[in-house]
Coordinates of C-alpha atoms and ligand atoms in Angstrom, one line a residue:
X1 CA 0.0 0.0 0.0
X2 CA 1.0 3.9 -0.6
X3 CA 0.4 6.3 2.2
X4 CA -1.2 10.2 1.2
X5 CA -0.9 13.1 2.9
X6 CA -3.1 16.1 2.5
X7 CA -1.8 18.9 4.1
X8 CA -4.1 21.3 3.8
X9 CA -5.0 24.7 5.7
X10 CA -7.2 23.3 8.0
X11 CA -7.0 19.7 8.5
X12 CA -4.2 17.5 7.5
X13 CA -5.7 14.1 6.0
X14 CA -4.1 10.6 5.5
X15 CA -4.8 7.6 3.8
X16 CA -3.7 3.7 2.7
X17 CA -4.0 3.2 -0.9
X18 CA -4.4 0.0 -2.4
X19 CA -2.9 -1.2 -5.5
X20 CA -6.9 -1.6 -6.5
X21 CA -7.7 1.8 -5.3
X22 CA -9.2 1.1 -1.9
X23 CA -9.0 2.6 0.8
X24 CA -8.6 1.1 3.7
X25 CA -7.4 3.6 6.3
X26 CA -8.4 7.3 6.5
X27 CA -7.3 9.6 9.1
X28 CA -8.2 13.8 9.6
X29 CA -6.0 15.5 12.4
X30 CA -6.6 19.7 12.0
X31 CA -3.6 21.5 11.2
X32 CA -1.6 23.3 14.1
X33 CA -2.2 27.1 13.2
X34 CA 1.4 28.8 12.3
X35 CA 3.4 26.6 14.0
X36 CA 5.8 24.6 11.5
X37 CA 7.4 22.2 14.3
X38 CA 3.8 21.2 15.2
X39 CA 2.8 20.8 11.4
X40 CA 5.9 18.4 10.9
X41 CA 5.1 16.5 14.1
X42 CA 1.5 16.0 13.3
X43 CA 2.5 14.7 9.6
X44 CA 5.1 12.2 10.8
X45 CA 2.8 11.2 14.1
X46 CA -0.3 10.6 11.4
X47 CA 1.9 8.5 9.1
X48 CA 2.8 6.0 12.1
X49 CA -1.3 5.9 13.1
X50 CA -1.4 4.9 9.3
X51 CA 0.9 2.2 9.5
X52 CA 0.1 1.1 12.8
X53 CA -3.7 0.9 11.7
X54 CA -2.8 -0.8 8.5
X55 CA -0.4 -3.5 10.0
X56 CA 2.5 -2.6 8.0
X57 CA 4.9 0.3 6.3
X58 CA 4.1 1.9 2.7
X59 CA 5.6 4.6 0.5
X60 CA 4.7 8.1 1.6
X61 CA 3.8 11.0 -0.7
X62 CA 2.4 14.4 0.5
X63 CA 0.5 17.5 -1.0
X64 CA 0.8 21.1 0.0
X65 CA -0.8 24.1 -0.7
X66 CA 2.6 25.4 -2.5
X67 CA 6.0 24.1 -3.9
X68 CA 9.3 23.2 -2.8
X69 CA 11.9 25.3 -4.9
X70 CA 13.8 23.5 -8.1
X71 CA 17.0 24.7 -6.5
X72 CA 17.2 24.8 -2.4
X73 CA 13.6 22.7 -1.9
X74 CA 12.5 25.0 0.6
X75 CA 8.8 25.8 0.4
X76 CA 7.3 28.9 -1.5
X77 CA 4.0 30.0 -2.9
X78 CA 2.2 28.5 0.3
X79 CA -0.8 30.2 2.0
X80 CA -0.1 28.4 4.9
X81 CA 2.6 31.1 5.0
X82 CA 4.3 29.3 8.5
X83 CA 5.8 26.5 5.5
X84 CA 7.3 29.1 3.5
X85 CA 11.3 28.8 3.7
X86 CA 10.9 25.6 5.6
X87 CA 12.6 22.2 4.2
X88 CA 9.4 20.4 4.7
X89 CA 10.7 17.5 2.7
X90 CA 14.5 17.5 4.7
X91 CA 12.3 17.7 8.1
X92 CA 10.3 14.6 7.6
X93 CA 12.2 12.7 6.2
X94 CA 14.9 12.8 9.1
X95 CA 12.0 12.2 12.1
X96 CA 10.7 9.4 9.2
X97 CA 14.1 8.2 8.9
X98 CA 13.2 7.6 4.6
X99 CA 12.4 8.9 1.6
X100 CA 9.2 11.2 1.0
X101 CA 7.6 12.6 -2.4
X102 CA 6.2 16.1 -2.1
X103 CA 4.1 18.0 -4.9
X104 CA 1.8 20.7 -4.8
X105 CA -2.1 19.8 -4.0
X106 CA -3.2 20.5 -8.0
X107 CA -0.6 18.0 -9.2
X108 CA -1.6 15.7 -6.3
X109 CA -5.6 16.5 -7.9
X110 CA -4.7 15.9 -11.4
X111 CA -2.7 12.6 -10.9
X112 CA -5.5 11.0 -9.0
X113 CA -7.6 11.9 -11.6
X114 CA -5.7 10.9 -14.2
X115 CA -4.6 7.7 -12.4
X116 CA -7.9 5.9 -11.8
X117 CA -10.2 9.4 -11.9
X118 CA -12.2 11.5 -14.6
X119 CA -9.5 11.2 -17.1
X120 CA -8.0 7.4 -16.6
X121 CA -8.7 6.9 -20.4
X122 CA -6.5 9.6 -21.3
X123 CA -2.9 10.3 -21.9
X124 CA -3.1 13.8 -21.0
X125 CA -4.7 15.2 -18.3
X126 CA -5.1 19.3 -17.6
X127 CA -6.2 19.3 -13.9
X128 CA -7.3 22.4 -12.3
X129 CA -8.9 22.8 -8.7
X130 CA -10.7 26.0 -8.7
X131 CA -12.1 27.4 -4.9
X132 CA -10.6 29.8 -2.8
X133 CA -8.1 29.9 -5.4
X134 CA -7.0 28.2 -9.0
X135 CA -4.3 25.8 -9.2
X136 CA -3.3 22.9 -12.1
X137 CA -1.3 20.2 -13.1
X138 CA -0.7 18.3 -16.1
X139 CA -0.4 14.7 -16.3
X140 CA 0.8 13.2 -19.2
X141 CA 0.8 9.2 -19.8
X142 CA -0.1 8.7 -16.5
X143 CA 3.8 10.7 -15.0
X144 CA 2.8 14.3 -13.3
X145 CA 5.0 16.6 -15.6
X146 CA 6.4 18.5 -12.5
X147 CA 8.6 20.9 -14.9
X148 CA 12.3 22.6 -14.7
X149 CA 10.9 25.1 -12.3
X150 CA 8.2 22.8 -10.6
X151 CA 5.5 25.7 -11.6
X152 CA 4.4 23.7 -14.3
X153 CA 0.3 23.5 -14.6
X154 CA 0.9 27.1 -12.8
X155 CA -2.2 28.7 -15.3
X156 CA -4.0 30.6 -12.7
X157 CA -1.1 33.3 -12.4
X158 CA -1.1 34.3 -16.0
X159 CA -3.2 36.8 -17.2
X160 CA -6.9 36.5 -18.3
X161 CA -6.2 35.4 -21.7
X162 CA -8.0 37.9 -24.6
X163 CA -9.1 40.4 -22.0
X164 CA -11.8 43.5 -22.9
X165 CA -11.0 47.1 -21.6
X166 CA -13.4 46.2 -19.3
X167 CA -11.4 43.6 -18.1
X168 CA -8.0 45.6 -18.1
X169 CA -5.9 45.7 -16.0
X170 CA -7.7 43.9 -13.5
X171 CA -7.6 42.9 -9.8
X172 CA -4.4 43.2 -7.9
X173 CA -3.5 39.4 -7.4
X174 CA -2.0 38.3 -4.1
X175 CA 0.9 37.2 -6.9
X176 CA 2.3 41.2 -7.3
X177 CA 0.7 40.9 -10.3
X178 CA -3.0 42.1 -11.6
X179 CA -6.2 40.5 -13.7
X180 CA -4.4 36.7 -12.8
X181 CA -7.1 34.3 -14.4
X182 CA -7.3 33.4 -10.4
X183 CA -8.8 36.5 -9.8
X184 CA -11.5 36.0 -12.2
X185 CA -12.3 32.0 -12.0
X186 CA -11.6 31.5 -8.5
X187 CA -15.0 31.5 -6.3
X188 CA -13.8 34.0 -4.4
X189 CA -12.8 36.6 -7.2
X190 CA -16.4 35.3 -8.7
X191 CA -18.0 36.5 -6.0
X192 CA -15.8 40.0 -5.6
X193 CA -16.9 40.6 -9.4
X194 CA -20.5 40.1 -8.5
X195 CA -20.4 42.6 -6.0
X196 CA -18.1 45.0 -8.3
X197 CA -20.6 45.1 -10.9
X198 CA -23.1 45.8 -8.1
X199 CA -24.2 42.6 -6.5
X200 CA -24.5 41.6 -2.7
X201 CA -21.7 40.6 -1.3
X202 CA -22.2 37.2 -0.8
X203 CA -20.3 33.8 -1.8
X204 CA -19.8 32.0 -5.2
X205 CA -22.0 29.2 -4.1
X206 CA -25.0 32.1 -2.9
X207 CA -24.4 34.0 -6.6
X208 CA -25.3 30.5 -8.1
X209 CA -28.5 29.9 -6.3
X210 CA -29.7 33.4 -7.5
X211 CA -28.6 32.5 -10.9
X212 CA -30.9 29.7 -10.5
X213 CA -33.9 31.6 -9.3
X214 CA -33.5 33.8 -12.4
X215 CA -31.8 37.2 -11.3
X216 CA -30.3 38.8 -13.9
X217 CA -27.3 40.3 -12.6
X218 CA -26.0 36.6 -11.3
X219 CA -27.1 35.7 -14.8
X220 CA -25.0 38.2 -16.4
X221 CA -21.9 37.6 -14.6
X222 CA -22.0 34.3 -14.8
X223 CA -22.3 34.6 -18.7
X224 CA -18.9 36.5 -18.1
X225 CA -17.7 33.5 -16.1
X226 CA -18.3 31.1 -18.7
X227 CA -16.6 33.4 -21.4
X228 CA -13.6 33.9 -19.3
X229 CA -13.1 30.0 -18.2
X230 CA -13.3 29.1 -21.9
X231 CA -10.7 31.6 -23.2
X232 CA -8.5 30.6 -19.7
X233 CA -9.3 27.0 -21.0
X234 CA -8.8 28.0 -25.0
X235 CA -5.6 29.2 -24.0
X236 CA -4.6 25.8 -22.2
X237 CA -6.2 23.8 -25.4
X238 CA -3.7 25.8 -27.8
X239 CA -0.5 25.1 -25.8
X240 CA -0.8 21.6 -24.3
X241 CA -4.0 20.4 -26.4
X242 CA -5.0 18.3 -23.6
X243 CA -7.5 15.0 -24.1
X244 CA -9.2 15.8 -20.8
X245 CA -9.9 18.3 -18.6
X246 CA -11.0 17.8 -14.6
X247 CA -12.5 20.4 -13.1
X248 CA -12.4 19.8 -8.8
X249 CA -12.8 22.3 -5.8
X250 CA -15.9 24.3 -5.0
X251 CA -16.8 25.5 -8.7
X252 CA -16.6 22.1 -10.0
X253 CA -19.8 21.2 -8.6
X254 CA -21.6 23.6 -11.0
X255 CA -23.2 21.3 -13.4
X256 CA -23.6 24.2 -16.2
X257 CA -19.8 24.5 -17.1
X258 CA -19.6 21.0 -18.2
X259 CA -21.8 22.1 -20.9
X260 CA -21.9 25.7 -21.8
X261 CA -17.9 26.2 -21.8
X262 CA -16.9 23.7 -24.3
X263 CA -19.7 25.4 -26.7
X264 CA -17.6 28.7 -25.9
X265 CA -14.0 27.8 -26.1
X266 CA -14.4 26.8 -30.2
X267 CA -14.9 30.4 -30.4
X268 CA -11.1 31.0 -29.1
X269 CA -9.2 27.7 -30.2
X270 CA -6.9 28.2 -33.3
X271 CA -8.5 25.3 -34.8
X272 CA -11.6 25.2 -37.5
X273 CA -13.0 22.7 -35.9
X274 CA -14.8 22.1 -32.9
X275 CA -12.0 20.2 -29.8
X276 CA -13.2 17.2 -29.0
X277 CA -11.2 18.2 -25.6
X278 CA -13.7 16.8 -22.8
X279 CA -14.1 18.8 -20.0
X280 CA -15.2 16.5 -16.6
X281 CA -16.5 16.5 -13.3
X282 CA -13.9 14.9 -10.7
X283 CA -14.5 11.4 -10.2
X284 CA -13.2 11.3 -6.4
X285 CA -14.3 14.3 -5.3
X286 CA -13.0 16.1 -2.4
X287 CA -10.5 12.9 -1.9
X288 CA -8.4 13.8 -5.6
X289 CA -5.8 15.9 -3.5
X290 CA -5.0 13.0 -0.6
X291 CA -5.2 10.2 -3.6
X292 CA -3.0 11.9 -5.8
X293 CA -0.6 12.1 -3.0
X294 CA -0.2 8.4 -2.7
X295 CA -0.2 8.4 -6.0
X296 CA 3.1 9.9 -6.3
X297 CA 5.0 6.6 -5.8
X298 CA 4.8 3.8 -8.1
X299 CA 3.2 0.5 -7.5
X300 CA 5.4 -1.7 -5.7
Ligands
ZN401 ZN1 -1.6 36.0 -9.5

């Protein structure tokens, strides 16, 4: 069996994977608020629960809301800012006394999918979770294509792709830079454009209920929505041309895009015909990121 780790900003998850995609094991633990040492400790004390629980030792791989850098592997672009500088990997692996694989949560997402998920049939795999914020990974022939800089799949921090004046020069992103395609797909820069164009404040998951009930404000920005995940998506079709597309986090349970942004994004591909790109639901839900994790190890 491979262990997962899910380290996310408010509970730290774990789980035994079998080779058949079971899971036998599954553990939560919260995460210690800004205190690295704890963080580490709970990690490597969840991991022996694991293998204690199981009856014997596996492979362990964990996801973080971040990366560790190419070149001195100490963690950066983490909103659990306490893990930023730290040598997460160095750190467990000397109170585990072996080996660890660490990726960021997306990759984690999009190899779970792309292992046994959404987009198991496929031989590449764009995955992109899309909640608070917007992170990807690309999976291709079932290997996570981690990239000479380990940003690759890093789509949300470029800018919204053929952008109106309207649109220019956008929200200051938490990046340094402005009008990142996070700031308008995320739910949370949904939900701050709803209440720019002069909309409640109220959450992504509230704007969707009113688009339900028929309001036309909620209709009309999420018409925008749809526009702007195609030509974020058109843009992804053009470079990597992926077979499949997962969609997970909080916007991924809206039913609508599965439809209405495929019919868009012809509009913007540099192709005369229409892609026959699929764009899916996640098959494991909530679980992709912890999965994935596991997932970074081969079979043994
Ligand atoms: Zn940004």
């Amino acid at each position: 069996m491979r262990i997962g780790i899910d380290l996310g900003g408010t509970k730290i998850e774990g789980i035994a994977l079998e080779k058949d995609g079971s899971i036998p094991v599954r553990l939560r633990v919260p995460t210690p608020k800004n205190d690295y040492e704890h963080i580490v400790s709970s990690i490597v004390e969840l991991v022996k629960k694991i293998e204690n629980k199981y009856g014997s030792s596996g492979n362990v791989g964990i996801g973080i809301p971040g990366s560790a850098s190419a070149k001195t592997g100490l963690i950066r672009n983490a909103n659990t800012v306490c893990l930023i500088g730290q040598d997460l990997r160095g750190d467990i692996e000397a109170q585990l006394n072996r080996p660890i694989r660490l990726a960021n949560d997306a990759d984690c997402f999009a190899l779970s999918e792309a292992s046994d998920g959404a987009g198991k049939n496929s031989n590449s795999v764009f995955g992109v979770i899309i909640g608070t914020g917007c992170g990807s990974g690309i999976v291709i022939n079932k290997q996570l294509l981690e990239g000479a800089n380990l940003i690759a799949g890093e789509w949300g921090h470029n800018p919204l792709p053929w952008p109106t004046d309207d649109e220019r020069p956008g929200t200051a992103c938490y990046c340094g830079q402005r009008g990142c395609i996070e700031t308008f797909l995320s739910g949370t820069g949904f939900s701050h454009n709803y209440h720019a164009a002069g909309g409640d404040k109220i959450t992504a998951e509230q704007i969707m209920q009113r688009v339900d009930q028929g309001e036309s404000l909620a209709n009309e920005q999420f018409d925008l929505y749809i526009d702007r995940m195609a030509r974020s998506l058109a843009s992804i079709i053009n470079v990597l041309d992926p077979e499949t597309i997962v969609l997970g986090g909080g916007m991924s349970k809206v039913k609508q895009l599965y439809e209405r942004v495929p019919q868009v994004w012809d509009t913007y591909i540099f192709s005369p015909e229409p892609a026959i790109t699929q764009l899916l639901p996640p098959v494991h839900g909530d679980s992709g990121g912890v999965r994935g994790a596991a997932w970074l190890w081969p079979e043994t």
